[in-house]
Short mmCIF file of C-alpha atoms in Angstrom, two decimals:
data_model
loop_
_atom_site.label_atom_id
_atom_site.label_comp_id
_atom_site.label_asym_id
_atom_site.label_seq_id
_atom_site.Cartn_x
_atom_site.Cartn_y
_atom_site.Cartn_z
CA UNK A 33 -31.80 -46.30 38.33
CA UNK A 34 -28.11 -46.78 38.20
CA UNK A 35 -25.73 -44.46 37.14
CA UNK A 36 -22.40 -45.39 35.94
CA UNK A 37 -20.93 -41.43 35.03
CA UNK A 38 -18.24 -39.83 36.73
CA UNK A 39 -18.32 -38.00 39.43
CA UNK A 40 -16.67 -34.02 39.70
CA UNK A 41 -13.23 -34.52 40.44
CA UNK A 42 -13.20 -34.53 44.53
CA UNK A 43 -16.50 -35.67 44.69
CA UNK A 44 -17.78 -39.52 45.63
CA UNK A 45 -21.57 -39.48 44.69
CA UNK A 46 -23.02 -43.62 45.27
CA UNK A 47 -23.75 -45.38 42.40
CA UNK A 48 -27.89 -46.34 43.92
CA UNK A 49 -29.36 -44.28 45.57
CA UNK A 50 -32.63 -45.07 47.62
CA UNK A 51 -35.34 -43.88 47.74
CA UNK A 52 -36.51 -41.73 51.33
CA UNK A 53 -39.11 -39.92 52.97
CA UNK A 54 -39.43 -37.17 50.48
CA UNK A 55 -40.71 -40.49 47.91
CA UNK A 56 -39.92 -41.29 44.29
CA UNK A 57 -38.34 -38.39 41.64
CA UNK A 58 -39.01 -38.15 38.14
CA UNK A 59 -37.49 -35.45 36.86
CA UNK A 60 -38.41 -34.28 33.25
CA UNK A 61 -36.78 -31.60 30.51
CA UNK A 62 -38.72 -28.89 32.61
CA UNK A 63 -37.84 -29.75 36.29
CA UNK A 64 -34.42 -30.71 35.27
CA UNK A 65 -33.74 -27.23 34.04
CA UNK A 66 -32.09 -24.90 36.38
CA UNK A 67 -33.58 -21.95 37.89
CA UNK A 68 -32.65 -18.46 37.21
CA UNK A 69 -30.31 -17.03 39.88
CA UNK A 70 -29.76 -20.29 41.72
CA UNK A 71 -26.55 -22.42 41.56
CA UNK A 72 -24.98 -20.10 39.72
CA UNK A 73 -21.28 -20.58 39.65
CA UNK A 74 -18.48 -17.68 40.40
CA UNK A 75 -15.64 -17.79 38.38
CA UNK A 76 -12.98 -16.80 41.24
CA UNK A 77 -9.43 -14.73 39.86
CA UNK A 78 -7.18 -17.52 40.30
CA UNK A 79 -9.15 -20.48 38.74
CA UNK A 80 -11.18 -21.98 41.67
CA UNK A 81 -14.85 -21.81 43.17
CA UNK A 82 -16.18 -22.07 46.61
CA UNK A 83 -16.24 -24.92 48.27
CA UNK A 84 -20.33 -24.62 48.32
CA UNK A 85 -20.42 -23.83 44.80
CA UNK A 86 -18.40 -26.86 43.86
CA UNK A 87 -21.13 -29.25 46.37
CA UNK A 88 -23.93 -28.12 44.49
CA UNK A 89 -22.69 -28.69 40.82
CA UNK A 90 -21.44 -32.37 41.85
CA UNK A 91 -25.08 -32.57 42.98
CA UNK A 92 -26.52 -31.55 40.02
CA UNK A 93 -24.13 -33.49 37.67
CA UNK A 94 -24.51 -36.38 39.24
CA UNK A 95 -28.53 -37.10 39.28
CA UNK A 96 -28.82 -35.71 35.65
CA UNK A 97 -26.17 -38.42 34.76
CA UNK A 98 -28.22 -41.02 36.06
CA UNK A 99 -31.45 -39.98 34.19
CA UNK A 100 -33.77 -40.45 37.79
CA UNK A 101 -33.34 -40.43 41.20
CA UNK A 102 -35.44 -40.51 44.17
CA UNK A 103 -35.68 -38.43 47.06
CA UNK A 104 -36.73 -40.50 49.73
CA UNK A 105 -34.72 -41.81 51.90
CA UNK A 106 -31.86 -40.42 50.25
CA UNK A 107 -28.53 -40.71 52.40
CA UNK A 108 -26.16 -38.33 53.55
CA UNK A 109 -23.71 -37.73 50.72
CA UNK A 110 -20.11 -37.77 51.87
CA UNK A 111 -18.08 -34.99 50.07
CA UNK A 112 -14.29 -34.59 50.12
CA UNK A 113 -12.52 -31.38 49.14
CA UNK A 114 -9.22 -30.93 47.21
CA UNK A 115 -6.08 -31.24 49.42
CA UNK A 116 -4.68 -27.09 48.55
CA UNK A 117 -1.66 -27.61 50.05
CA UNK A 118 0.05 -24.20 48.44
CA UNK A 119 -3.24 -22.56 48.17
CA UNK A 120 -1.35 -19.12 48.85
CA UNK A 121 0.63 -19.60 46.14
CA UNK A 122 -2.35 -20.16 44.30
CA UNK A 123 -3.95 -17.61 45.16
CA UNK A 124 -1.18 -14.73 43.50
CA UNK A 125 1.84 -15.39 46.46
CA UNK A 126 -0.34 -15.42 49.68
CA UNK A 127 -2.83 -13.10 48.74
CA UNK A 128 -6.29 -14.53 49.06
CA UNK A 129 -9.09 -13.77 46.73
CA UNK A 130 -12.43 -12.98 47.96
CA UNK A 131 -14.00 -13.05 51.16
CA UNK A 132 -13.49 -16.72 51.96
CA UNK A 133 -9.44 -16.31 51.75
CA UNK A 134 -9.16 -13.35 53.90
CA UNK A 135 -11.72 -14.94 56.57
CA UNK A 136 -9.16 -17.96 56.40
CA UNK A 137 -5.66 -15.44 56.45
CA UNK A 138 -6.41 -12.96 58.55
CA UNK A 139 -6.99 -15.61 61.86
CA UNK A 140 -3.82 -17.25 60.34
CA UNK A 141 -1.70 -14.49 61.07
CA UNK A 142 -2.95 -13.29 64.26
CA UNK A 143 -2.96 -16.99 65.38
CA UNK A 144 0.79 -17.29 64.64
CA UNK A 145 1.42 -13.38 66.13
CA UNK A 146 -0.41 -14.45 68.80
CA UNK A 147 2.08 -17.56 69.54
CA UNK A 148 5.25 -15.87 68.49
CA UNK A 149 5.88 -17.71 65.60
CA UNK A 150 7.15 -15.27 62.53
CA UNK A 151 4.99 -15.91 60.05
CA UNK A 152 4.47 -14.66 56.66
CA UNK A 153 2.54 -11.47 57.83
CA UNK A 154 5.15 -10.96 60.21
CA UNK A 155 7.68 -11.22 57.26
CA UNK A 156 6.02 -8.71 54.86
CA UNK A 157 5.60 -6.36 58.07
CA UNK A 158 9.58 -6.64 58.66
CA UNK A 159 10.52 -6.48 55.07
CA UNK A 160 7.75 -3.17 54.39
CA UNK A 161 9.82 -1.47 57.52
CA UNK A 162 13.13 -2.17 55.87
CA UNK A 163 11.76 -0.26 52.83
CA UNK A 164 10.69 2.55 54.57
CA UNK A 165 13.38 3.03 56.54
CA UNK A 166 16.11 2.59 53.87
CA UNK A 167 13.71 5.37 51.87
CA UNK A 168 13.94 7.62 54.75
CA UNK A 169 17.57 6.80 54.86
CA UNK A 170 17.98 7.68 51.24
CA UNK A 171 16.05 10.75 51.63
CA UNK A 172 17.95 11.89 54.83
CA UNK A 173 21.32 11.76 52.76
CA UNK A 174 19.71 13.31 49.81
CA UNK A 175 18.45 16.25 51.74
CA UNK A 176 22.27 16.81 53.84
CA UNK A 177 23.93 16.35 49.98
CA UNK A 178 22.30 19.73 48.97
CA UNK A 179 22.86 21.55 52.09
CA UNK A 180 26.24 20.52 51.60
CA UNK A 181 26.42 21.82 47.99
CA UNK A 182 24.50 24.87 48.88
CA UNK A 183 27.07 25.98 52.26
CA UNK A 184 30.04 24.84 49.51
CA UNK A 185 28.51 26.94 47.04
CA UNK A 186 27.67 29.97 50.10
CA UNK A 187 31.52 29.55 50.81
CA UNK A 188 32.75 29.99 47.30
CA UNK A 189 30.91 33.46 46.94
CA UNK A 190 31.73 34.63 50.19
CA UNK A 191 35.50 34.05 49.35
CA UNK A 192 35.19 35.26 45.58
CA UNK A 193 33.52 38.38 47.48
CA UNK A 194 36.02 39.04 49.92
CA UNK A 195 38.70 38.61 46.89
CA UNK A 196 37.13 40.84 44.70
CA UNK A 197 36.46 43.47 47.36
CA UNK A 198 40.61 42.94 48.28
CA UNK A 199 41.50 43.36 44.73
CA UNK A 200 39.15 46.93 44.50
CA UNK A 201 40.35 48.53 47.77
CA UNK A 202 44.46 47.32 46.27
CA UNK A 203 43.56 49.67 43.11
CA UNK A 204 41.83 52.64 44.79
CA UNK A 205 45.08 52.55 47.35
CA UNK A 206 47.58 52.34 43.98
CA UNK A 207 45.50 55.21 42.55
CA UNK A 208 45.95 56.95 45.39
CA UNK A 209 49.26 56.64 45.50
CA UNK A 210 49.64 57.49 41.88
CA UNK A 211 47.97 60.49 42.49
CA UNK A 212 50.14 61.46 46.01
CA UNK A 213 53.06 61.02 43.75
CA UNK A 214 51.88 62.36 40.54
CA UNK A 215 51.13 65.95 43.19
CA UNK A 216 54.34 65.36 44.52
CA UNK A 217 56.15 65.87 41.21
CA UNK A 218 54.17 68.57 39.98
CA UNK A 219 55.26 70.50 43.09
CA UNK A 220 58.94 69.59 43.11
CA UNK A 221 59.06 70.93 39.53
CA UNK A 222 57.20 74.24 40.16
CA UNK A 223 60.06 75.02 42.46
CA UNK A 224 62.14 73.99 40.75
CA UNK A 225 61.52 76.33 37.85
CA UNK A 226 60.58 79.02 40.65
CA UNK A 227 63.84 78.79 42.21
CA UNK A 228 65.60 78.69 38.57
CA UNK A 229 63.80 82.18 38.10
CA UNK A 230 65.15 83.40 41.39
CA UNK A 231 68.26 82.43 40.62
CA UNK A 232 68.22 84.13 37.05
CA UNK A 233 66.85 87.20 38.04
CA UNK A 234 69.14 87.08 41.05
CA UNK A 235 72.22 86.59 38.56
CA UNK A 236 70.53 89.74 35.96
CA UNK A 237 70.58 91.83 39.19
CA UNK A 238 74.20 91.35 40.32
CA UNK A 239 75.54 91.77 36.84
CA UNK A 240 73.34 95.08 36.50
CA UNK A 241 74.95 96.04 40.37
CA UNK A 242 78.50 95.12 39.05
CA UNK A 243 78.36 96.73 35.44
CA UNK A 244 76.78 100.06 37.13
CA UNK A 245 79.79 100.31 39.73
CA UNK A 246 82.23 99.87 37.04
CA UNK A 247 80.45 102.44 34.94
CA UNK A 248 79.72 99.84 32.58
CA UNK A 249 76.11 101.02 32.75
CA UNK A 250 74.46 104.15 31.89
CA UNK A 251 70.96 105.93 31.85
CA UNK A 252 69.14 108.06 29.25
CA UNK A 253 66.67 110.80 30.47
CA UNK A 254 64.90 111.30 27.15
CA UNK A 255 66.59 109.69 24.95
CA UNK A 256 68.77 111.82 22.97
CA UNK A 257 68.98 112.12 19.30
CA UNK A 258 72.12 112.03 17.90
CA UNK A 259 73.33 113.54 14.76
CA UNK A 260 72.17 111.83 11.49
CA UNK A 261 68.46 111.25 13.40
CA UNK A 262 68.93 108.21 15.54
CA UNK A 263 67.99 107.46 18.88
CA UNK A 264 67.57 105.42 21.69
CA UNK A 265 65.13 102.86 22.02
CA UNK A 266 64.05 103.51 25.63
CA UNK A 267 64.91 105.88 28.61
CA UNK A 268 65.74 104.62 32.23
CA UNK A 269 67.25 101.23 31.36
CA UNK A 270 69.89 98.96 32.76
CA UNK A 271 71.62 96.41 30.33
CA UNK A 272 71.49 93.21 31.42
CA UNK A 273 71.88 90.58 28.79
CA UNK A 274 74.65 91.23 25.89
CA UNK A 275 74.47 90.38 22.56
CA UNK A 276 76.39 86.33 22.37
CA UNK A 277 75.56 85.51 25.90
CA UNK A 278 75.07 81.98 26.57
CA UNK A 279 73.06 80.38 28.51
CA UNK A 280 69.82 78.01 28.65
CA UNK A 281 67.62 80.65 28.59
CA UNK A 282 68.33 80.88 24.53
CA UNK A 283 66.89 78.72 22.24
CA UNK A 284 69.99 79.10 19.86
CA UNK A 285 72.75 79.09 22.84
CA UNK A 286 73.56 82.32 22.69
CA UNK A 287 71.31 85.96 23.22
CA UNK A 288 70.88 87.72 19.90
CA UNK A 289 69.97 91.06 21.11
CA UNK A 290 70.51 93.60 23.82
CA UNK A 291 68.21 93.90 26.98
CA UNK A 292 67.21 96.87 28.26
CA UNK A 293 65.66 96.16 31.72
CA UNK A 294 62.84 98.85 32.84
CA UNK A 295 59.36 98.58 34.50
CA UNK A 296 56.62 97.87 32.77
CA UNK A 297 55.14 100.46 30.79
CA UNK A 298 58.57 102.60 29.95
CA UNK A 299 57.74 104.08 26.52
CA UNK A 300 59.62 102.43 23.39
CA UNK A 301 60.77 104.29 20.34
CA UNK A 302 62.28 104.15 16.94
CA UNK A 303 65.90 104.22 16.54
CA UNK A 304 65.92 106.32 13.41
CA UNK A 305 62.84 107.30 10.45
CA UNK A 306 61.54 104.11 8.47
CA UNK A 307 58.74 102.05 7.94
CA UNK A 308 56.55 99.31 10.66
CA UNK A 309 56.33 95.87 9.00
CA UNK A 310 55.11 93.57 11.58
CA UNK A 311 53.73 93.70 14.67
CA UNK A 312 52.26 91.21 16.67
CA UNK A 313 52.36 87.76 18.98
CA UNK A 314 55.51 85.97 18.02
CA UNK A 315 55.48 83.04 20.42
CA UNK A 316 59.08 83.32 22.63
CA UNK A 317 59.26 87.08 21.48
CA UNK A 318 56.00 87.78 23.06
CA UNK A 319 54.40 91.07 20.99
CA UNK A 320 56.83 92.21 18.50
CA UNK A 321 57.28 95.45 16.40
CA UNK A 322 59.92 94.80 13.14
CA UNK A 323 60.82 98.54 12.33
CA UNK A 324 62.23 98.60 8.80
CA UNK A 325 65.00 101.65 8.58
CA UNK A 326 65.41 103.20 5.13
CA UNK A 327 68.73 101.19 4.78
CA UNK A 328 67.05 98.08 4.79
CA UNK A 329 68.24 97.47 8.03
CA UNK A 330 65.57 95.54 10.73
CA UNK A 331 65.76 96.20 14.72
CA UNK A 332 62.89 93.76 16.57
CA UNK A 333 61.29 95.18 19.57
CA UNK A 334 60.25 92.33 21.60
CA UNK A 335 58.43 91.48 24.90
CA UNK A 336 56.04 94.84 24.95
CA UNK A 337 53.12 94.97 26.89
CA UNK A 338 51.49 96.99 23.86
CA UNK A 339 52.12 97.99 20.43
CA UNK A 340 51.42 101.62 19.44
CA UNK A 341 52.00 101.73 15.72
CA UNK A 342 51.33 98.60 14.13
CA UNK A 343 51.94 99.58 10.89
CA UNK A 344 53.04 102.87 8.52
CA UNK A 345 56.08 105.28 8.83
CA UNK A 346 57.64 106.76 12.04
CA UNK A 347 60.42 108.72 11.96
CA UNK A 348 63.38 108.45 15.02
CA UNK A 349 62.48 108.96 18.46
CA UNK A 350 58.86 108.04 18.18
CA UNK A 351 57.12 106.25 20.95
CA UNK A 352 55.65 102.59 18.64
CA UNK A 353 55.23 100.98 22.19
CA UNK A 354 55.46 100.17 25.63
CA UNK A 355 57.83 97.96 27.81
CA UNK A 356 56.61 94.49 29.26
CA UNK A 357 57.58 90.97 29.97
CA UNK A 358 55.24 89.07 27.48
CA UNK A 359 56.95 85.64 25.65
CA UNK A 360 60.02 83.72 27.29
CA UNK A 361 60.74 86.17 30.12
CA UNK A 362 61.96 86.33 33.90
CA UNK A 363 61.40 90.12 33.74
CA UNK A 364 60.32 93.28 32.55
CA UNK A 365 62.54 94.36 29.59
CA UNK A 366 63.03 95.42 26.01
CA UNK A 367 64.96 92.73 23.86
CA UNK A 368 66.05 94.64 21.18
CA UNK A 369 67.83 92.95 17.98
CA UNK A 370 69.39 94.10 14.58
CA UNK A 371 69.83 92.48 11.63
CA UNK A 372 70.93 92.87 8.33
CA UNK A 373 70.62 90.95 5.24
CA UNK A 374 68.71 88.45 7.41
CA UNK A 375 71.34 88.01 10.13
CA UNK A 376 71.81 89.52 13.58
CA UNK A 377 74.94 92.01 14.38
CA UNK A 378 75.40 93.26 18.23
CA UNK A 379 73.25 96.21 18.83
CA UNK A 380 75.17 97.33 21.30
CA UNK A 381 77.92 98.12 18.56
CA UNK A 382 75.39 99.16 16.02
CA UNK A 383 74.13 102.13 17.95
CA UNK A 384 77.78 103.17 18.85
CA UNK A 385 78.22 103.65 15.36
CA UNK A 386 75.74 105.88 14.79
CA UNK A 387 76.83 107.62 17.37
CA UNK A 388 74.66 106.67 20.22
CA UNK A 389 76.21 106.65 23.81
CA UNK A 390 74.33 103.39 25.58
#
């Protein structure tokens, strides 16, 4: 029977076919239907079947169009496939699908390697190796960038290190220094004040040498008491410093007593009978003793070593203390001082007129 259906695309099936050795076919609902597992037809990725896959559907399609068809002395059917001429393209850019497509690629490219012809293999091959080697490129500069930046960063500390260390070893040698100099000064004043002494007590000496040539000077064995019941405040003196000397030695510019110079520990005594009303430190004065006569009058006893009688009545002649060089001193002596009504007189004077010979 003849069948007048189309034929698959790519497929030329004859119109008659006649019958052959295998004799006359029939086929009915239940021989016509296919069996399980067999012709089954594989979807492929990019759209297109094997080339065996498509030969048996044409088959198929092509005697169930015609409603019969005989077996016997069926002829050879002639099949052409579909020209693929970009079939790599197809096939996602060159990369076949399946086993069929690398089976077809992979003699491809050795065939062209194998005749020197760059190919597309070759290509990809090429262009992979340019990748690579611009990564390792990249990664090579990457890597000398941060030893770079760490050996910058190394140099930095190493020269904030060495500055630092500079700057410390500049301020211990200025402290140093400071202190060398700060020594230095200390020292240059103590002799200075030293020699200032020297000088002083070199000066008290000479006038003491000078006066007691001249006579100007005289001593006192015990300290005679002279009519009315005075006396005189020490025994074994030398005068030194007159009452209105000046000099820097004074805080007022000018001495306000009399000095009697003696070693330390000479006994001190009143002038005449009254009454002790202070005794104690009293800063230049070293100790002091204020004896209060019955007149009112006040004579200081200042720079003792030690007080006696620090308070009550004593009456002329009495030792109230001792000789020393306590207070604003550059010797042993007894700075004695008289004033009345709150103001100092000489006491050189005042014990001349009560009839004292100093």
């Amino acid at each position: 029977m003849a069948s007048n259906s189309p034929s698959p695309e790519g497929i030329d099936v004859p119109e008659t076919p006649t019958a052959g050795a295998w004799g006359e076919w029939n086929p009915t609902e239940d021989s016509a239907r296919s069996v399980r597992g067999k012709h089954r037809v594989l979807k492929q990725r990019g759209g297109l079947a094997r080339s065996s896959t498509v030969l048996g559907v044409g088959v198929i399609a092509a005697v169930g169009a015609g409603g019969i068809a005989t077996a016997q002395d069926r002829p050879q059917v002639a099949i052409s496939m579909p020209s693929l001429p970009d079939l790599p393209d197809l096939l996602g850019g060159g990369h076949a699908s399946g086993a069929a497509g690398a089976d077809t690629e992979a003699p491809a490219a050795a065939a062209a390697q194998g005749a020197g012809i760059p190919g597309q293999a070759d290509g990809r091959g090429h262009g992979q190796a340019d990748a690579g080697e611009a990564l390792r490129h990249r990664i090579l500069q990457q890597a000398e960038s941060q030893q770079e930046a760490v050996e910058t960063q190394a140099r930095a500390d190493a020269e904030r290190t060495a500055r630092e260390a500079a700057a410390q070893e500049a301020r211990t040698q200025k402290e140093a220094a400071d202190k060398e100099a700060e020594t230095a000064r200390a020292a240059a004043e103590k002799a200075a004040a030293e020699k200032a002494e020297a000088d002083r007590a070199a000066e008290a000496a000479a006038t003491t040498a000078a006066k007691a040539s001249a006579g100007g000077g005289s001593a006192s064995g015990a300290g005679t008491k002279a009519s009315g019941g005075y006396s005189l405040p020490t025994s074994s003196y030398t005068l030194t410093s007159h009452y209105g000397d000046s000099g820097s030695m004074w805080s007022s510019g000018h001495h306000t007593g009399l000095d009697f110079a003696a070693p330390t520990g000479t006994p001190v005594k009143a002038v005449g009978g009254g009454k002790v009303v202070s005794a104690g430190w009293s800063g230049a004065y070293g100790y002091r003793i204020v004896l209060q006569l019955d007149d009112g009058t006040e004579v200081w006893y200042c720079h003792l070593s030690s007080m006696s009688v620090t308070s009550g009545t004593v009456g002329a002649g009495e030792t109230i203390g001792r000789v020393g060089a306590t207070g604003n001193v550059t010797g042993a002596h007894l700075h004695l001082e008289v004033r009345k009504g709150g103001s100092t007189v000489d006491p050189l004077a005042w014990l001349e007129s009560k009839g004292l010979s100093v």
